[in-house]
Structure formats: structure tokens, C-alpha cells
CSV table of C-alpha atoms in Angstrom, one decimal:
chain,number,residue,atom,x,y,z
A,537,ASP,CA,1.4,13.9,-23.7
A,538,ILE,CA,2.6,17.3,-22.6
A,539,GLN,CA,6.2,17.2,-21.4
A,540,MET,CA,7.2,19.6,-18.6
A,541,THR,CA,10.9,20.6,-18.3
A,542,GLN,CA,12.2,22.4,-15.3
A,543,SER,CA,15.5,24.3,-15.0
A,544,PRO,CA,17.7,24.2,-13.2
A,545,SER,CA,17.6,20.6,-11.8
A,546,SER,CA,19.2,21.9,-8.7
A,547,VAL,CA,20.2,25.3,-7.3
A,548,SER,CA,22.2,26.4,-4.3
A,549,ALA,CA,21.2,29.6,-2.6
A,550,SER,CA,21.5,31.4,0.7
A,551,VAL,CA,18.8,32.9,3.1
A,552,GLY,CA,17.7,36.2,1.7
A,553,ASP,CA,18.5,35.4,-1.9
A,554,ARG,CA,16.1,35.8,-4.7
A,555,VAL,CA,15.5,32.5,-6.5
A,556,THR,CA,13.9,31.8,-9.9
A,557,ILE,CA,12.9,28.4,-11.2
A,558,THR,CA,11.6,28.0,-14.8
A,559,CYS,CA,9.3,25.4,-16.3
A,560,ARG,CA,8.7,24.9,-20.0
A,561,ALA,CA,5.8,23.0,-21.5
A,562,SER,CA,6.2,21.0,-24.8
A,563,GLN,CA,3.0,22.7,-26.1
A,564,GLY,CA,0.8,25.6,-25.0
A,565,ILE,CA,-1.1,25.2,-21.8
A,566,SER,CA,-2.5,28.7,-21.4
A,567,SER,CA,-2.3,29.4,-17.7
A,568,TRP,CA,-3.0,25.8,-16.5
A,569,LEU,CA,0.1,25.5,-14.4
A,570,ALA,CA,0.7,24.8,-10.7
A,571,TRP,CA,3.8,24.8,-8.5
A,572,TYR,CA,4.4,22.6,-5.5
A,573,GLN,CA,6.9,22.5,-2.7
A,574,HIS,CA,8.0,19.0,-1.4
A,575,LYS,CA,10.1,18.3,1.7
A,576,PRO,CA,11.4,14.8,2.5
A,577,GLY,CA,9.0,12.8,4.5
A,578,LYS,CA,6.1,15.2,4.0
A,579,ALA,CA,3.3,15.5,1.5
A,580,PRO,CA,3.8,18.1,-1.3
A,581,LYS,CA,2.1,21.4,-0.8
A,582,LEU,CA,0.4,23.6,-3.4
A,583,LEU,CA,2.0,27.0,-3.8
A,584,ILE,CA,0.7,28.5,-7.0
A,585,TYR,CA,-2.2,27.6,-9.3
A,586,SER,CA,-3.4,29.0,-12.6
A,587,ALA,CA,0.3,30.1,-13.2
A,588,SER,CA,0.1,33.1,-10.9
A,589,SER,CA,-2.5,32.7,-8.2
A,590,LEU,CA,-1.2,32.2,-4.7
A,591,HIS,CA,-2.8,29.3,-2.8
A,592,SER,CA,-4.3,30.1,0.6
A,593,GLY,CA,-1.8,30.4,3.4
A,594,VAL,CA,1.3,30.5,1.1
A,595,PRO,CA,3.7,33.4,2.0
A,596,SER,CA,3.7,36.3,-0.4
A,597,ARG,CA,7.4,35.9,-1.1
A,598,PHE,CA,6.3,33.1,-3.5
A,599,SER,CA,5.1,34.3,-6.9
A,600,GLY,CA,4.4,32.7,-10.3
A,601,SER,CA,4.2,34.1,-13.8
A,602,GLY,CA,4.0,33.1,-17.4
A,603,SER,CA,1.5,31.7,-19.9
A,604,GLY,CA,1.6,29.5,-23.0
A,605,THR,CA,4.7,27.4,-22.7
A,606,ASP,CA,7.1,29.3,-20.4
A,607,PHE,CA,6.6,29.8,-16.6
A,608,THR,CA,8.6,30.9,-13.6
A,609,LEU,CA,8.4,30.5,-9.9
A,610,THR,CA,10.1,33.2,-7.9
A,611,ILE,CA,11.0,33.3,-4.2
A,612,SER,CA,11.7,36.9,-3.5
A,613,SER,CA,13.7,36.5,-0.3
A,614,LEU,CA,14.7,32.9,0.6
A,615,GLN,CA,13.8,31.7,4.1
A,616,PRO,CA,15.3,28.7,6.0
A,617,GLU,CA,12.1,26.7,5.6
A,618,ASP,CA,12.1,27.1,1.8
A,619,PHE,CA,14.9,24.6,1.2
A,620,ALA,CA,13.0,21.8,-0.6
A,621,THR,CA,12.2,20.3,-4.0
A,622,TYR,CA,9.9,22.3,-6.3
A,623,TYR,CA,7.7,20.8,-9.0
A,624,CYS,CA,5.6,22.3,-11.8
A,625,GLN,CA,2.5,20.5,-13.1
A,626,GLN,CA,0.4,21.1,-16.1
A,627,ALA,CA,-3.4,21.0,-15.6
A,628,ASN,CA,-4.3,21.6,-19.3
A,629,SER,CA,-5.1,18.1,-20.3
A,630,PHE,CA,-4.8,14.4,-19.3
A,631,PRO,CA,-2.5,12.8,-18.6
A,632,ILE,CA,-1.5,15.4,-15.9
A,633,THR,CA,2.3,15.7,-16.0
A,634,PHE,CA,4.9,17.1,-13.6
A,635,GLY,CA,8.3,18.6,-14.2
A,636,GLN,CA,11.2,16.5,-13.0
A,637,GLY,CA,11.7,18.8,-10.0
A,638,THR,CA,14.2,21.4,-8.9
A,639,ARG,CA,16.1,20.8,-5.7
A,640,LEU,CA,16.8,24.0,-3.8
A,641,GLU,CA,19.8,23.6,-1.5
A,642,ASN,CA,21.5,25.7,1.1
A,643,LYS,CA,24.7,27.2,-0.2
B,456,GLU,CA,-10.3,19.8,9.0
B,457,LEU,CA,-9.6,18.3,5.6
B,458,GLN,CA,-8.1,14.8,5.7
B,459,LEU,CA,-7.1,12.1,3.2
B,460,LEU,CA,-6.1,8.8,4.8
B,461,GLU,CA,-4.6,6.1,2.6
B,462,SER,CA,-4.5,2.4,3.5
B,463,GLY,CA,-3.8,-0.9,1.8
B,464,GLY,CA,-0.2,-0.5,0.9
B,465,GLY,CA,2.4,-3.2,1.5
B,466,LEU,CA,4.7,-5.8,0.0
B,467,VAL,CA,3.5,-7.8,-3.0
B,468,GLN,CA,5.2,-10.1,-5.4
B,469,PRO,CA,5.6,-9.2,-9.1
B,470,GLY,CA,2.4,-10.1,-10.9
B,471,GLY,CA,0.3,-9.7,-7.8
B,472,SER,CA,-2.5,-7.4,-6.9
B,473,LEU,CA,-3.2,-4.8,-4.2
B,474,ARG,CA,-6.1,-2.3,-3.6
B,475,LEU,CA,-5.4,1.1,-2.1
B,476,SER,CA,-8.2,3.0,-0.3
B,477,CYS,CA,-8.3,6.6,0.7
B,478,ALA,CA,-10.8,7.8,3.2
B,479,ALA,CA,-11.7,11.5,2.8
B,480,SER,CA,-13.2,13.9,5.3
B,481,GLY,CA,-13.6,17.6,5.9
B,482,PHE,CA,-15.0,18.5,2.5
B,483,THR,CA,-17.9,17.5,0.1
B,484,PHE,CA,-16.2,14.5,-1.4
B,485,SER,CA,-18.5,14.2,-4.4
B,486,SER,CA,-17.9,17.8,-5.5
B,487,TYR,CA,-14.2,17.2,-6.4
B,488,ALA,CA,-12.2,15.1,-8.8
B,489,MET,CA,-9.6,12.9,-7.2
B,490,SER,CA,-6.4,11.4,-8.3
B,491,TRP,CA,-3.5,9.1,-7.3
B,492,VAL,CA,0.0,10.4,-7.7
B,493,ARG,CA,3.1,8.3,-6.9
B,494,GLN,CA,6.7,8.9,-6.2
B,495,ALA,CA,9.2,6.0,-6.8
B,496,PRO,CA,12.3,5.9,-4.5
B,497,GLY,CA,14.6,8.8,-5.5
B,498,LYS,CA,12.4,9.9,-8.3
B,499,GLY,CA,10.0,12.7,-9.0
B,500,LEU,CA,6.2,12.9,-8.9
B,501,GLU,CA,4.1,10.9,-11.4
B,502,TRP,CA,0.4,11.2,-11.9
B,503,VAL,CA,-1.2,7.8,-12.0
B,504,SER,CA,-4.9,8.1,-12.5
B,505,GLY,CA,-7.8,10.5,-12.0
B,506,ILE,CA,-11.6,10.3,-11.6
B,507,SER,CA,-14.3,12.9,-11.8
B,508,GLY,CA,-16.5,13.9,-8.8
B,509,SER,CA,-19.4,11.8,-10.1
B,510,GLY,CA,-17.1,8.8,-10.9
B,511,THR,CA,-18.3,8.7,-14.5
B,512,SER,CA,-15.0,9.8,-16.1
B,513,THR,CA,-11.6,8.2,-15.5
B,514,ASN,CA,-8.1,8.7,-16.9
B,515,TYR,CA,-4.9,6.8,-16.6
B,516,ALA,CA,-1.2,7.3,-17.2
B,517,ASP,CA,0.1,5.0,-20.1
B,518,SER,CA,2.4,3.3,-17.6
B,519,VAL,CA,-0.6,1.8,-15.7
B,520,LYS,CA,-3.4,1.7,-18.3
B,521,GLY,CA,-5.0,-1.7,-18.5
B,522,ARG,CA,-3.5,-2.8,-15.1
B,523,PHE,CA,-4.9,-0.2,-12.6
B,524,THR,CA,-8.5,0.8,-12.0
B,525,ILE,CA,-9.6,3.9,-10.1
B,526,SER,CA,-13.0,4.1,-8.5
B,527,ARG,CA,-14.8,6.0,-5.8
B,528,ASP,CA,-17.8,5.4,-3.5
B,529,ASN,CA,-19.3,8.8,-2.8
B,530,SER,CA,-21.6,7.3,-0.1
B,531,LYS,CA,-18.5,6.3,1.8
B,532,ASN,CA,-16.3,9.2,0.9
B,533,THR,CA,-13.7,6.8,-0.3
B,534,LEU,CA,-11.4,6.6,-3.3
B,535,TYR,CA,-9.9,3.3,-4.5
B,536,LEU,CA,-7.0,2.2,-6.7
B,537,GLN,CA,-7.1,-1.5,-7.8
B,538,MET,CA,-3.6,-2.4,-8.9
B,539,ASN,CA,-3.2,-5.7,-10.9
B,540,SER,CA,-0.2,-7.3,-12.6
B,541,LEU,CA,2.1,-5.3,-10.5
B,542,ARG,CA,5.7,-4.8,-11.6
B,543,ALA,CA,8.9,-3.8,-9.8
B,544,GLU,CA,8.7,-0.3,-11.3
B,545,ASP,CA,5.3,0.2,-9.6
B,546,THR,CA,7.2,0.4,-6.3
B,547,ALA,CA,6.4,3.8,-4.9
B,548,LEU,CA,4.7,6.0,-2.3
B,549,TYR,CA,1.2,6.4,-3.6
B,550,TYR,CA,-0.5,9.7,-2.6
B,551,CYS,CA,-4.3,10.2,-2.7
B,552,VAL,CA,-4.9,13.7,-3.8
B,553,LYS,CA,-7.8,16.1,-4.1
B,554,LEU,CA,-8.1,18.2,-7.2
B,555,SER,CA,-9.4,21.7,-7.2
B,556,LEU,CA,-12.3,21.1,-9.7
B,557,LEU,CA,-15.2,18.8,-10.1
B,558,GLY,CA,-13.9,17.3,-13.3
B,559,GLY,CA,-11.0,17.5,-15.8
B,560,PRO,CA,-7.4,18.2,-14.9
B,561,SER,CA,-6.6,20.8,-12.3
B,562,ALA,CA,-4.2,21.7,-9.6
B,563,VAL,CA,-3.9,19.4,-6.6
B,564,ASN,CA,-4.9,21.4,-3.5
B,565,PHE,CA,-4.6,18.7,-0.9
B,566,TRP,CA,-2.4,15.6,-0.5
B,567,GLY,CA,-2.6,12.6,1.8
B,568,GLN,CA,0.4,11.3,3.6
B,569,GLY,CA,0.9,8.4,1.2
B,570,ALA,CA,0.8,4.6,1.2
B,571,LEU,CA,3.9,2.6,0.4
B,572,VAL,CA,3.7,-0.1,-2.2
B,573,THR,CA,6.7,-2.4,-2.7
B,574,VAL,CA,6.7,-4.9,-5.5
B,575,SER,CA,9.4,-7.5,-4.9
B,576,SER,CA,10.0,-11.2,-4.8
């Protein structure tokens, strides 16, 4: 199985900050990576697919990059509604696996 | 409007069985692979099982293999998860999710609101 490791596990930031979350796969997954935002009591939402493609309706302050084993999610200017937990997910092979999550908190 | 509506969750004793259903609407159900993803209390997301659009190909996480069975009825636009030999560690919110492709692993582009399964005596 492909293991997905996110860092950091949690991060504190302020509105307007630039935030970067990283995700590392235990083996190469090309660009088969997605990023999700999850808020308590809500269903997760897809942000990025194929490592760098923005899902429909997602604000352009979100961006993704990387290929192979190392990936990043960047929020260019943090907004109040962005405080949430973020997950990466590999879509290269079954079983589908998620990172452990990164909790983005208000500083 | 795209909708995924889960049902069938509840409280069950260890060793018991439960069947989750997910009624889909707003898209061509048979054209997309579907999966179940769960989140245990205080934990992260865990993919449980997936099925191709035709229903001919299925996959499972090792943690549920041999105990859970995924299926779909494309005539009813409904996804199922039969859960047998339930354990306390199966306690979680179970999400029905739509994948972005017909078959194989892919990104989840829509999530249901979830069905809560509690395994406890």
C-alpha cells in the first residue's frame, strides 16, 4: 500500500498569511494526487485534483504542485473560511490512501 | 443538483451486521465509480471500499476485506455497503462518495453527508 505523509500535522496562521502544506508518498504516484478541505460537521470538499488542477468553484488562492513523491498545497492569502483540516489522497492505485491530515488553526 | 443520501446507519453489537445504502441523484450514476470512506471519532479519513461504474470491479481496504461487501444497483441509482462481523474499530461516520472516473482509483469529487455507525455492546 502507498503511505501518504503530510506535514505539518498542525499549523497556526493568521488571515492574509501564505500557508504551505506538504504531502509525501511512499512511492511514486505521478500526478495522481488530490487535496481536500474538511470542516467539522461538514462533508469534505475537493480542492485540487491531478496534483495541480483546481476543482470547479474553488477560489484561485488555492494551488497545488508536485509530481512523483512530493506535493504541496498552497493557500496564497488565508481567508477566515479557510481554517479547517486538509487531507491529501493518492489516486494512483488501490487501496486509495489519505494523509493523516493537517489542521490549520487561527493564530 | 448532485445528491448522495446515505441511510442505514445505527447502533449494532460487536459481531453484528448492518447494510448502508446511498441514493444518488443529479448525475449519470452508472458512469462513475463509487466508494465508501469513513472517519472514526477524532481520526482522519480512511477509504473503505470502491466499485466501478458497471459494478464488475470491486476493491477493499485490508481492514475490512472479507467482512464488508460493496455493491450497486444502477437501475435504482443506489450504492450499498454490507458490513458483517462488525468490530468496535468500525465505529465511524461512513461517507458515500462519487469518484471522478468510471473505473480505477481517482479523486473524490462529491461526498454525501455521512451515516453514523456505532459498534458497541
